[in-house]
Short mmCIF file of C-alpha atoms in Angstrom, two decimals:
data_model
loop_
_atom_site.label_atom_id
_atom_site.label_comp_id
_atom_site.label_asym_id
_atom_site.label_seq_id
_atom_site.Cartn_x
_atom_site.Cartn_y
_atom_site.Cartn_z
CA MET A 1 0.00 0.00 0.00
CA TYR A 2 3.07 2.26 -0.17
CA GLY A 3 2.43 5.42 -2.24
CA ARG A 4 -1.33 4.88 -2.09
CA HIS A 5 -3.61 7.82 -1.47
CA PRO A 6 -4.55 8.13 2.25
CA GLU A 7 -8.31 7.80 1.65
CA VAL A 8 -7.80 4.66 -0.43
CA ALA A 9 -5.23 3.23 1.98
CA ALA A 10 -7.69 3.55 4.88
CA ILE A 11 -10.40 1.70 2.94
CA ILE A 12 -8.01 -1.04 1.79
CA LYS A 13 -6.85 -1.57 5.37
CA GLY A 14 -10.42 -2.44 6.29
CA HIS A 15 -10.69 -4.78 3.32
CA GLU A 16 -7.47 -6.51 4.34
CA THR A 17 -8.81 -7.17 7.84
CA THR A 18 -12.11 -8.53 6.46
CA ALA A 19 -10.35 -10.73 3.87
CA ASN A 20 -8.08 -12.37 6.42
CA GLY A 21 -11.09 -12.96 8.65
CA ILE A 22 -12.92 -14.69 5.80
CA LEU A 23 -9.93 -16.88 4.99
CA THR A 24 -9.34 -17.80 8.63
CA ASP A 25 -12.97 -18.78 9.13
CA ALA A 26 -13.10 -20.78 5.89
CA GLY A 27 -9.77 -22.51 6.39
CA SER A 28 -9.74 -23.27 2.65
CA GLN A 29 -6.45 -23.47 0.81
CA LEU A 30 -8.33 -23.22 -2.46
CA LEU A 31 -9.97 -19.95 -1.41
CA TYR A 32 -6.67 -18.60 -0.08
CA GLU A 33 -4.95 -19.27 -3.41
CA LYS A 34 -7.73 -17.51 -5.30
CA PHE A 35 -7.43 -14.41 -3.07
CA SER A 36 -3.65 -14.46 -3.31
CA SER A 37 -3.59 -14.63 -7.11
CA ASN A 38 -6.00 -11.69 -7.46
CA VAL A 39 -5.48 -9.24 -4.57
CA SER A 40 -1.93 -9.77 -3.33
CA THR A 41 -0.93 -6.51 -5.06
CA VAL A 42 -3.75 -4.70 -3.24
CA PHE A 43 -3.23 -5.86 0.35
CA GLY A 44 -1.37 -8.49 2.35
CA LEU A 45 -2.74 -11.89 3.41
CA SER A 46 -1.81 -13.22 6.82
CA ALA A 47 -4.51 -15.84 7.45
CA SER A 48 -3.56 -19.39 8.42
CA VAL A 49 -5.56 -21.94 6.40
CA GLY A 50 -5.86 -25.70 6.19
CA GLY A 51 -7.23 -27.83 3.35
CA SER A 52 -10.18 -27.61 1.02
CA MET A 53 -13.52 -27.54 2.83
CA ILE A 54 -16.69 -29.36 1.81
CA THR A 55 -19.06 -26.44 2.38
CA LEU A 56 -18.45 -22.75 1.84
CA ASP A 57 -20.76 -19.75 1.39
CA ILE A 58 -19.27 -18.30 -1.78
CA SER A 59 -22.26 -16.02 -2.41
CA ALA A 60 -21.63 -14.22 0.91
CA THR A 61 -17.97 -13.76 -0.02
CA LYS A 62 -18.91 -12.32 -3.41
CA SER A 63 -21.33 -9.92 -1.70
CA THR A 64 -18.46 -8.78 0.53
CA VAL A 65 -16.28 -8.10 -2.53
CA ASP A 66 -19.16 -6.15 -4.08
CA GLY A 67 -19.21 -4.06 -0.91
CA TRP A 68 -15.49 -3.38 -1.27
CA ILE A 69 -16.03 -2.15 -4.83
CA SER A 70 -18.86 0.09 -3.62
CA ASP A 71 -16.57 1.52 -0.88
CA LEU A 72 -14.00 2.57 -3.47
CA GLN A 73 -16.56 3.98 -5.89
CA THR A 74 -18.15 6.01 -3.09
CA CYS A 75 -14.71 7.34 -2.07
CA LEU A 76 -14.04 8.53 -5.61
CA GLU A 77 -17.49 10.07 -6.00
CA GLU A 78 -17.02 11.91 -2.72
CA ALA A 79 -13.64 13.29 -3.86
CA TRP A 80 -15.11 14.67 -7.08
CA ARG A 81 -18.11 16.05 -5.19
CA LYS A 82 -15.82 18.09 -2.94
CA TYR A 83 -13.60 19.26 -5.80
CA ASP A 84 -13.87 22.97 -6.64
CA PRO A 85 -11.92 24.13 -9.71
CA GLU A 86 -11.85 27.73 -8.45
CA ASP A 87 -9.85 26.63 -5.41
CA ASP A 88 -7.46 24.62 -7.58
CA GLU A 89 -5.86 27.22 -9.83
CA SER A 90 -2.67 25.15 -10.14
CA GLY A 91 -4.59 21.93 -11.01
CA THR A 92 -2.77 20.00 -8.27
CA GLU A 93 -5.95 18.65 -6.66
CA PHE A 94 -7.36 17.68 -10.04
CA MET A 95 -4.24 15.67 -10.81
CA ARG A 96 -4.37 14.06 -7.36
CA ILE A 97 -7.96 12.92 -7.82
CA GLN A 98 -7.17 11.69 -11.31
CA SER A 99 -4.30 9.65 -9.88
CA MET A 100 -6.55 8.31 -7.13
CA SER A 101 -9.15 7.40 -9.77
CA MET A 102 -6.58 5.34 -11.69
CA ASP A 103 -5.56 3.63 -8.45
CA ILE A 104 -9.16 2.80 -7.55
CA ASN A 105 -9.98 1.53 -11.04
CA ASP A 106 -6.96 -0.76 -10.90
CA ILE A 107 -8.06 -2.15 -7.52
CA ILE A 108 -11.63 -2.63 -8.76
CA MET A 109 -10.26 -4.63 -11.70
CA ASN A 110 -8.49 -6.92 -9.20
CA TYR A 111 -11.67 -7.27 -7.15
CA ASN A 112 -13.75 -8.15 -10.22
CA SER A 113 -11.13 -10.71 -11.20
CA LEU A 114 -11.47 -12.20 -7.69
CA LYS A 115 -15.25 -12.44 -8.16
CA TYR A 116 -14.80 -14.41 -11.39
CA GLY A 117 -12.40 -16.69 -9.54
CA LEU A 118 -14.97 -17.20 -6.80
CA ASP A 119 -17.43 -18.47 -9.43
CA ASP A 120 -14.92 -21.19 -10.31
CA ILE A 121 -14.51 -22.08 -6.64
CA GLU A 122 -18.27 -22.28 -6.18
CA LEU A 123 -18.47 -24.88 -8.95
CA GLU A 124 -15.57 -26.85 -7.47
CA PHE A 125 -17.16 -26.86 -4.03
CA GLU A 126 -20.55 -27.91 -5.41
CA ASN A 127 -18.86 -30.87 -7.07
CA ALA A 128 -16.99 -31.65 -3.86
CA VAL A 129 -20.25 -31.75 -1.93
CA ARG A 130 -21.67 -34.17 -4.47
CA LEU A 131 -18.54 -36.29 -4.35
CA TYR A 132 -18.80 -36.81 -0.62
CA ARG A 133 -22.57 -36.98 -0.25
CA SER A 134 -23.07 -40.67 -0.98
CA PRO A 135 -20.34 -42.02 1.36
CA VAL A 136 -21.75 -39.83 4.13
CA ARG A 137 -25.25 -41.14 3.47
CA SER A 138 -23.99 -44.73 3.45
CA ALA A 139 -22.30 -44.21 6.80
CA LEU A 140 -25.42 -42.63 8.29
CA THR A 141 -27.54 -45.54 7.07
CA ASP A 142 -25.11 -48.02 8.63
CA ILE A 143 -25.30 -46.11 11.92
CA ARG A 144 -29.11 -46.18 11.82
CA ILE A 145 -29.11 -49.91 11.12
CA LEU A 146 -26.78 -50.53 14.05
CA TYR A 147 -28.80 -48.25 16.31
CA ASN A 148 -32.09 -49.95 15.40
CA ALA A 149 -30.58 -53.39 15.99
CA GLU A 150 -29.10 -52.56 19.38
CA ASN A 151 -32.14 -50.64 20.62
CA ASN A 152 -34.83 -52.94 19.21
CA VAL A 153 -36.30 -50.16 17.09
CA ASN A 154 -39.00 -51.68 14.90
CA GLY A 155 -40.23 -50.38 11.57
CA ASP A 156 -43.76 -50.82 10.26
CA PHE A 157 -42.89 -54.12 8.53
CA SER A 158 -40.77 -55.68 11.27
CA GLY A 159 -41.54 -59.38 11.63
CA PHE A 160 -41.82 -60.17 7.92
CA ASN A 161 -39.03 -62.56 7.03
CA ASN A 162 -39.46 -62.98 3.27
CA VAL A 163 -38.96 -59.82 1.23
CA SER A 164 -38.81 -59.36 -2.54
CA VAL A 165 -37.47 -56.10 -3.92
CA TYR A 166 -38.00 -55.22 -7.60
CA VAL A 167 -35.63 -52.71 -9.20
CA HIS A 168 -36.29 -51.28 -12.67
CA GLY A 169 -33.71 -50.19 -15.23
CA ILE A 170 -32.89 -46.83 -16.79
CA GLU A 171 -35.54 -44.65 -18.45
CA SER A 172 -38.17 -46.60 -16.52
CA THR A 173 -40.45 -46.74 -13.47
CA SER A 174 -41.89 -49.26 -11.05
CA ASP A 175 -44.89 -49.71 -13.40
CA ASP A 176 -42.87 -52.31 -15.27
CA TYR A 177 -42.67 -54.66 -12.31
CA LEU A 178 -46.25 -54.53 -11.00
CA THR A 179 -47.34 -57.45 -13.21
CA GLY A 180 -44.27 -59.54 -12.42
CA ALA A 181 -44.59 -58.91 -8.69
CA THR A 182 -48.28 -59.86 -8.75
CA GLU A 183 -47.95 -63.01 -10.84
CA GLY A 184 -44.80 -64.05 -9.03
CA ALA A 185 -46.52 -63.83 -5.65
CA GLN A 186 -48.84 -66.13 -3.73
CA SER A 187 -52.32 -65.41 -2.52
CA GLY A 188 -52.11 -63.39 0.67
CA ASP A 189 -48.81 -61.70 -0.18
CA ILE A 190 -48.46 -57.93 0.27
CA ILE A 191 -47.23 -55.54 -2.42
CA VAL A 192 -45.83 -52.14 -1.49
CA ARG A 193 -45.33 -49.85 -4.45
CA MET A 194 -43.04 -46.87 -3.83
CA ASN A 195 -43.65 -44.20 -6.47
CA ARG A 196 -41.10 -41.62 -7.53
CA SER A 197 -43.59 -38.93 -6.52
CA GLY A 198 -43.33 -40.11 -2.90
CA LYS A 199 -46.73 -41.78 -2.88
CA ILE A 200 -46.84 -45.31 -1.41
CA GLU A 201 -49.49 -47.77 -2.57
CA TYR A 202 -50.45 -50.97 -0.74
CA PHE A 203 -51.98 -54.11 -2.26
CA ILE A 204 -52.95 -57.58 -1.09
CA VAL A 205 -52.65 -60.40 -3.64
CA ARG A 206 -55.70 -62.63 -3.98
CA LYS A 207 -56.49 -65.61 -6.19
CA GLU A 208 -59.67 -65.49 -8.25
CA ARG A 209 -61.85 -68.51 -8.94
CA ASN A 210 -60.16 -69.07 -12.27
CA GLY A 211 -56.82 -69.29 -10.47
CA LYS A 212 -55.54 -65.92 -11.67
CA LEU A 213 -53.68 -63.79 -9.15
CA VAL A 214 -54.86 -60.19 -8.81
CA ARG A 215 -53.88 -57.35 -6.53
CA GLU A 216 -56.48 -55.50 -4.48
CA GLU A 217 -55.52 -51.99 -3.41
CA VAL A 218 -55.70 -51.13 0.27
CA GLU A 219 -56.45 -47.44 0.74
CA THR A 220 -54.29 -46.73 3.80
CA PHE A 221 -51.52 -48.30 5.81
CA ASP A 222 -53.81 -48.38 8.85
CA GLU A 223 -56.22 -50.53 6.85
CA LEU A 224 -53.36 -52.79 5.78
CA GLN A 225 -52.27 -53.22 9.40
CA GLU A 226 -55.73 -54.47 10.32
CA SER A 227 -55.70 -57.16 7.62
CA GLU A 228 -55.17 -60.82 8.48
CA GLN A 229 -52.28 -61.03 6.01
CA PHE A 230 -50.39 -58.27 7.78
CA MET A 231 -51.06 -59.44 11.31
CA ASN A 232 -49.93 -63.04 10.90
CA LYS A 233 -46.58 -62.00 9.31
CA ASN A 234 -46.49 -65.15 7.15
CA ALA A 235 -46.93 -63.30 3.88
CA ARG A 236 -44.10 -62.30 1.60
CA VAL A 237 -43.67 -58.53 1.24
CA HIS A 238 -43.04 -57.46 -2.37
CA ILE A 239 -41.51 -53.98 -2.65
CA VAL A 240 -41.87 -52.51 -6.13
CA TYR A 241 -39.40 -49.67 -5.99
CA ASP A 242 -39.02 -46.43 -7.98
CA THR A 243 -35.58 -44.87 -7.97
CA GLU A 244 -35.60 -41.21 -6.96
CA GLN A 245 -34.12 -40.32 -10.37
CA LYS A 246 -34.81 -42.70 -13.24
CA ASN A 247 -31.20 -42.80 -14.45
CA GLU A 248 -29.38 -42.42 -11.16
CA HIS A 249 -26.10 -44.23 -10.49
CA ARG A 250 -26.32 -47.66 -8.83
CA GLN A 251 -24.59 -46.43 -5.67
CA GLU A 252 -27.27 -43.81 -5.11
CA THR A 253 -29.97 -46.46 -5.50
CA SER A 254 -28.19 -48.69 -2.99
CA ASP A 255 -28.00 -45.84 -0.47
CA ASP A 256 -31.70 -45.03 -0.93
CA LEU A 257 -32.76 -48.65 -0.62
CA GLY A 258 -30.68 -49.21 2.49
CA GLU A 259 -32.27 -46.21 4.16
CA ILE A 260 -35.83 -47.10 3.12
CA LEU A 261 -35.65 -50.80 4.01
CA ASN A 262 -34.15 -49.97 7.38
CA GLU A 263 -36.96 -47.51 8.11
CA MET A 264 -39.47 -50.22 7.16
CA GLY A 265 -37.87 -52.62 9.65
CA LEU A 266 -36.59 -55.00 6.97
CA ILE A 267 -32.86 -54.71 7.61
CA ASN A 268 -32.39 -57.11 10.51
CA GLU A 269 -31.10 -60.57 11.41
CA THR A 270 -34.25 -62.44 10.36
CA ALA A 271 -35.54 -60.72 7.21
CA LYS A 272 -34.00 -62.02 3.98
CA ILE A 273 -34.21 -60.03 0.77
CA ASP A 274 -34.63 -61.54 -2.70
CA MET A 275 -33.91 -59.01 -5.41
CA PHE A 276 -35.36 -58.97 -8.93
CA ALA A 277 -34.06 -56.56 -11.48
CA HIS A 278 -34.29 -55.66 -15.14
CA SER A 279 -31.55 -54.05 -17.22
CA TYR A 280 -29.48 -51.53 -15.23
CA GLY A 281 -31.52 -52.49 -12.18
CA GLY A 282 -29.30 -55.57 -12.01
CA ARG A 283 -26.25 -53.40 -11.48
CA ARG A 284 -28.17 -51.51 -8.81
CA SER A 285 -29.13 -54.77 -7.10
CA LEU A 286 -25.60 -56.19 -7.16
CA GLN A 287 -24.34 -52.93 -5.69
CA PHE A 288 -26.89 -53.21 -2.87
CA ALA A 289 -25.79 -56.80 -2.26
CA MET A 290 -22.16 -55.67 -2.00
CA ASP A 291 -23.15 -52.93 0.45
CA TYR A 292 -25.50 -55.09 2.56
CA PRO A 293 -24.38 -58.71 2.00
CA ASP A 294 -25.81 -60.00 5.29
CA HIS A 295 -29.35 -59.11 4.23
CA VAL A 296 -29.56 -60.26 0.60
CA ARG A 297 -30.42 -63.91 -0.06
CA SER A 298 -30.73 -63.93 -3.85
CA ILE A 299 -30.50 -61.77 -6.98
CA THR A 300 -32.37 -62.56 -10.20
CA THR A 301 -31.77 -60.34 -13.22
CA ILE A 302 -32.68 -60.18 -16.88
CA GLY A 303 -31.19 -57.97 -19.58
CA THR A 304 -28.52 -56.58 -17.23
CA PRO A 305 -25.37 -55.10 -18.86
CA TYR A 306 -22.83 -56.51 -16.43
CA ASP A 307 -20.12 -55.53 -18.89
CA THR A 308 -19.63 -52.07 -20.40
CA ASN A 309 -22.32 -51.34 -22.96
CA MET A 310 -21.94 -49.95 -26.47
CA LEU A 311 -25.32 -48.18 -26.61
CA GLY A 312 -24.83 -46.79 -23.09
CA THR A 313 -21.44 -45.48 -24.20
CA LEU A 314 -22.97 -43.85 -27.28
CA ALA A 315 -25.76 -42.25 -25.24
CA ASP A 316 -23.26 -40.85 -22.75
CA SER A 317 -20.76 -39.65 -25.35
CA ALA A 318 -23.20 -38.28 -27.95
CA ARG A 319 -26.02 -37.29 -25.66
CA TRP A 320 -27.94 -35.35 -28.30
CA ILE A 321 -28.45 -38.58 -30.27
CA ALA A 322 -30.01 -40.29 -27.24
CA GLU A 323 -32.18 -37.25 -26.60
CA LYS A 324 -33.44 -37.41 -30.20
CA ILE A 325 -35.07 -40.79 -29.48
CA GLY A 326 -36.54 -39.69 -26.16
CA GLN A 327 -33.82 -40.75 -23.74
CA ASP A 328 -32.47 -38.55 -20.95
CA PRO A 329 -28.74 -39.31 -20.55
CA LYS A 330 -28.21 -36.21 -18.37
CA ASN A 331 -30.75 -37.29 -15.74
CA THR A 332 -28.92 -37.90 -12.48
CA SER A 333 -28.91 -37.58 -8.70
CA ASP A 334 -26.41 -35.72 -6.53
CA TYR A 335 -24.02 -38.68 -6.50
CA LEU A 336 -20.58 -38.32 -8.07
CA ASP A 337 -18.43 -41.41 -8.52
CA PHE A 338 -14.83 -41.36 -7.26
CA ASN A 339 -13.79 -42.96 -10.56
CA LEU A 340 -12.99 -40.02 -12.85
CA ASP A 341 -13.88 -42.13 -15.88
CA ASN A 342 -17.38 -42.53 -14.43
CA GLN A 343 -18.13 -38.82 -14.66
CA ASN A 344 -19.58 -36.53 -17.30
CA ASP A 345 -20.63 -32.89 -17.28
CA ASN A 346 -23.85 -30.98 -17.76
CA GLU A 347 -23.38 -27.21 -18.07
CA ASP A 348 -20.08 -27.49 -16.18
CA MET A 349 -21.62 -29.55 -13.35
CA LEU A 350 -20.03 -32.96 -13.00
CA TYR A 351 -22.33 -35.94 -12.57
CA SER A 352 -22.36 -39.72 -12.58
CA ASN A 353 -25.36 -41.76 -13.63
CA ALA A 354 -26.37 -45.06 -15.21
CA TYR A 355 -25.02 -44.03 -18.61
CA THR A 356 -21.59 -42.94 -17.38
CA ASP A 357 -21.41 -46.18 -15.39
CA MET A 358 -22.22 -48.41 -18.36
CA ARG A 359 -19.71 -46.52 -20.47
CA SER A 360 -16.78 -46.70 -18.09
CA GLU A 361 -17.02 -49.66 -15.78
CA ALA A 362 -17.74 -53.36 -16.03
CA MET A 363 -19.16 -54.80 -12.82
CA THR A 364 -16.26 -57.19 -12.70
CA ASP A 365 -14.02 -54.21 -11.84
CA ASP A 366 -15.89 -53.59 -8.61
CA ILE A 367 -15.97 -57.31 -7.83
CA HIS A 368 -12.19 -57.57 -8.23
CA HIS A 369 -11.67 -54.56 -5.96
CA LEU A 370 -14.07 -56.04 -3.42
CA LYS A 371 -12.35 -59.43 -3.57
CA SER A 372 -9.01 -57.79 -2.79
CA ALA A 373 -10.22 -55.29 -0.20
CA ASN A 374 -12.86 -57.38 1.57
CA PRO A 375 -12.71 -61.11 0.75
CA GLU A 376 -15.29 -61.83 3.46
CA VAL A 377 -17.96 -59.86 1.58
CA TYR A 378 -16.96 -61.60 -1.65
CA ARG A 379 -17.44 -64.96 0.09
CA LYS A 380 -20.96 -63.88 1.10
CA LEU A 381 -21.71 -62.98 -2.52
CA LEU A 382 -20.61 -66.46 -3.53
CA GLU A 383 -23.09 -67.92 -1.05
CA MET A 384 -26.01 -65.94 -2.52
CA ASP A 385 -28.23 -67.44 -5.20
CA ILE A 386 -27.46 -65.22 -8.21
CA THR A 387 -29.25 -65.86 -11.49
CA ALA A 388 -28.38 -63.79 -14.56
CA SER A 389 -30.92 -64.46 -17.29
CA ALA A 390 -30.67 -63.19 -20.84
CA GLY A 391 -33.21 -62.29 -23.47
CA TYR A 392 -32.66 -62.94 -27.16
CA ARG A 393 -34.64 -62.82 -30.40
CA THR A 394 -35.00 -65.28 -33.24
CA GLU A 395 -34.52 -63.94 -36.76
CA GLN A 396 -34.62 -65.52 -40.16
CA THR A 397 -32.03 -65.56 -42.90
CA VAL A 398 -33.05 -65.97 -46.51
CA SER A 399 -30.60 -67.36 -49.03
CA TYR A 400 -31.30 -67.02 -52.73
CA SER A 401 -30.35 -69.58 -55.32
CA PRO A 402 -31.33 -69.40 -59.03
CA TYR A 403 -31.45 -73.20 -59.21
CA TYR A 404 -33.47 -74.32 -56.20
CA TYR A 405 -35.60 -73.03 -53.36
CA GLN A 406 -33.91 -72.46 -50.01
CA PRO A 407 -36.33 -72.07 -47.07
CA PRO A 408 -35.67 -69.36 -44.49
CA THR A 409 -33.41 -70.42 -41.64
CA ASP A 410 -33.99 -69.39 -38.04
CA TYR A 411 -31.07 -68.19 -36.02
CA LYS A 412 -30.72 -66.96 -32.46
CA THR A 413 -29.50 -63.39 -32.03
CA SER A 414 -26.56 -62.69 -29.77
CA SER A 415 -28.36 -59.85 -27.98
CA ASP A 416 -31.75 -58.39 -27.08
CA ASP A 417 -31.03 -55.48 -29.45
CA THR A 418 -29.26 -53.46 -26.75
CA VAL A 419 -27.26 -55.83 -24.51
CA SER A 420 -25.30 -58.90 -25.58
CA VAL A 421 -26.40 -62.27 -24.22
CA LYS A 422 -22.88 -62.74 -22.91
CA SER A 423 -23.12 -59.54 -20.88
CA GLN A 424 -26.67 -60.33 -19.69
CA ASN A 425 -25.52 -63.76 -18.50
CA GLY A 426 -22.77 -62.11 -16.47
CA GLU A 427 -20.05 -64.25 -17.97
CA ILE A 428 -17.41 -61.77 -16.79
CA LEU A 429 -18.50 -62.45 -13.20
CA GLY A 430 -17.45 -66.08 -13.43
CA GLU A 431 -18.27 -68.28 -10.45
CA LEU A 432 -20.39 -65.54 -8.84
CA ILE A 433 -23.33 -66.44 -11.10
CA ASP A 434 -25.11 -69.70 -10.25
CA GLU A 435 -27.51 -69.94 -13.21
CA ARG A 436 -27.60 -68.39 -16.68
CA PRO A 437 -30.94 -69.14 -18.37
CA GLN A 438 -31.88 -67.63 -21.75
CA PHE A 439 -35.39 -66.69 -22.87
CA GLU A 440 -36.69 -65.91 -26.33
CA ILE A 441 -38.41 -62.51 -26.49
CA ASP A 442 -40.98 -62.38 -29.28
CA LYS A 443 -41.76 -58.65 -29.16
CA GLY A 444 -39.78 -55.63 -30.31
CA SER A 445 -36.89 -55.17 -32.69
CA GLY A 446 -34.18 -52.59 -33.28
CA VAL A 447 -32.85 -49.74 -31.16
CA THR A 448 -36.01 -47.61 -30.95
CA ASP A 449 -38.31 -50.50 -29.93
CA PRO A 450 -35.91 -53.19 -28.72
CA ALA A 451 -36.83 -56.61 -27.40
CA HIS A 452 -34.89 -55.50 -24.32
CA ILE A 453 -37.77 -53.43 -22.96
CA TYR A 454 -40.21 -56.36 -23.20
CA GLU A 455 -38.11 -58.80 -21.19
CA ILE A 456 -39.62 -57.63 -17.94
CA GLU A 457 -43.08 -58.81 -19.01
CA ASP A 458 -41.96 -62.05 -20.66
CA SER A 459 -43.89 -65.07 -19.36
CA ASP A 460 -40.72 -67.14 -18.92
CA TYR A 461 -39.13 -64.44 -16.78
CA ILE A 462 -42.29 -64.00 -14.69
CA GLU A 463 -42.33 -67.75 -14.15
CA LEU A 464 -38.72 -67.51 -13.00
CA ILE A 465 -39.74 -64.82 -10.47
CA LYS A 466 -42.42 -67.15 -9.14
CA GLU A 467 -40.00 -70.08 -8.90
CA VAL A 468 -37.43 -68.03 -6.99
CA ASN A 469 -40.04 -66.64 -4.58
CA ASP A 470 -41.44 -70.12 -3.92
CA LYS A 471 -38.00 -71.62 -3.45
CA GLN A 472 -36.79 -68.92 -1.09
CA ARG A 473 -40.06 -69.00 0.85
CA GLU A 474 -39.30 -72.61 1.76
#
């Protein structure tokens, strides 16, 4: 501040004190560096800071800098207001104010540069919050589970030992699994449908005279509690689950499910969970099993891309193409994967979702890491009943010969139009998969109306759901 005009020097002294207070309170090295690179020629920094913080009120800091700019502008306006040319015959005061104006304008340029830098920091901190959100949520869920177990805290569905959880794939909702959950149930079972809107619907499965299973809606939970099926606790509870965001990353789904099932009283020593999943829902289910291996008894999937996926990669890399056919590759939650390859950006905001995951990471990568880091959890996965079923189509080839007729020949496709049979069968997961059935899907064709989306309603797959539920019930 040497050689600075006294009025400006007094103002800057106040700014220096405020700035060092901000930096001390924040303790952010990132913020300190941004101040240092922009205002070190204006005033000195003496604050002691630590590392990068997870939360920081950047908007308040920018408002403070705006106040500093206003202080300087007011100082200059006041100097010109007091200036009287008649008292300044030599022009000395005019030159002094002109010099002060240049000084103030230079400082204001530095302050504006700092504000632009703060915008960058705000984005970095927002991404940092997202990066750490899911691990924090996982830890909190684990604490709640432990607390409930040690203090005998019971949720509304405590006492039910057989639980089926149905997890849909990307670009989808729980609607897809209502039929499968109903037909795969037994008379007297309970269906809980958890809508993305937050609404929860309750049904009791009943068998009609013709033997068909139907679901009867129960208006309120109080009414469900009064039913015989609920009170005797012998029924299987089928949870048809909507993810909070349709294309959220599998880790976010696992965190949500852990929290919800614990609140329901279904994460305990007696309740065993059988998971059914279509498409990317299989990745979500396997992630949940890795996170809560003591509570999952079986996983049954169809159409799951256990390997990286070509169409998922295309949708994530050329998002406008996916959007043209009605997909939403930018849809995501607040979760950000630690794996840098499993990240993309949307208007400079980093995100991770189902598409980034299918582009960057085969599930075998996580299994290998788990096997090395926690072989005990891997052993528990081996003990689970894991079935990875695949859908395929049958097409015909026609050969032409000028000499004789050649009838069309049927051949089995190597995919369901979007995911290879090899990937659906989880071949990369090796001994982890117990069964690898394959079902012919006779509806859909091509990328815009693939057989893949009809797998969830295929009669063979629904029969498989029923078989698993009956087996695990025993």
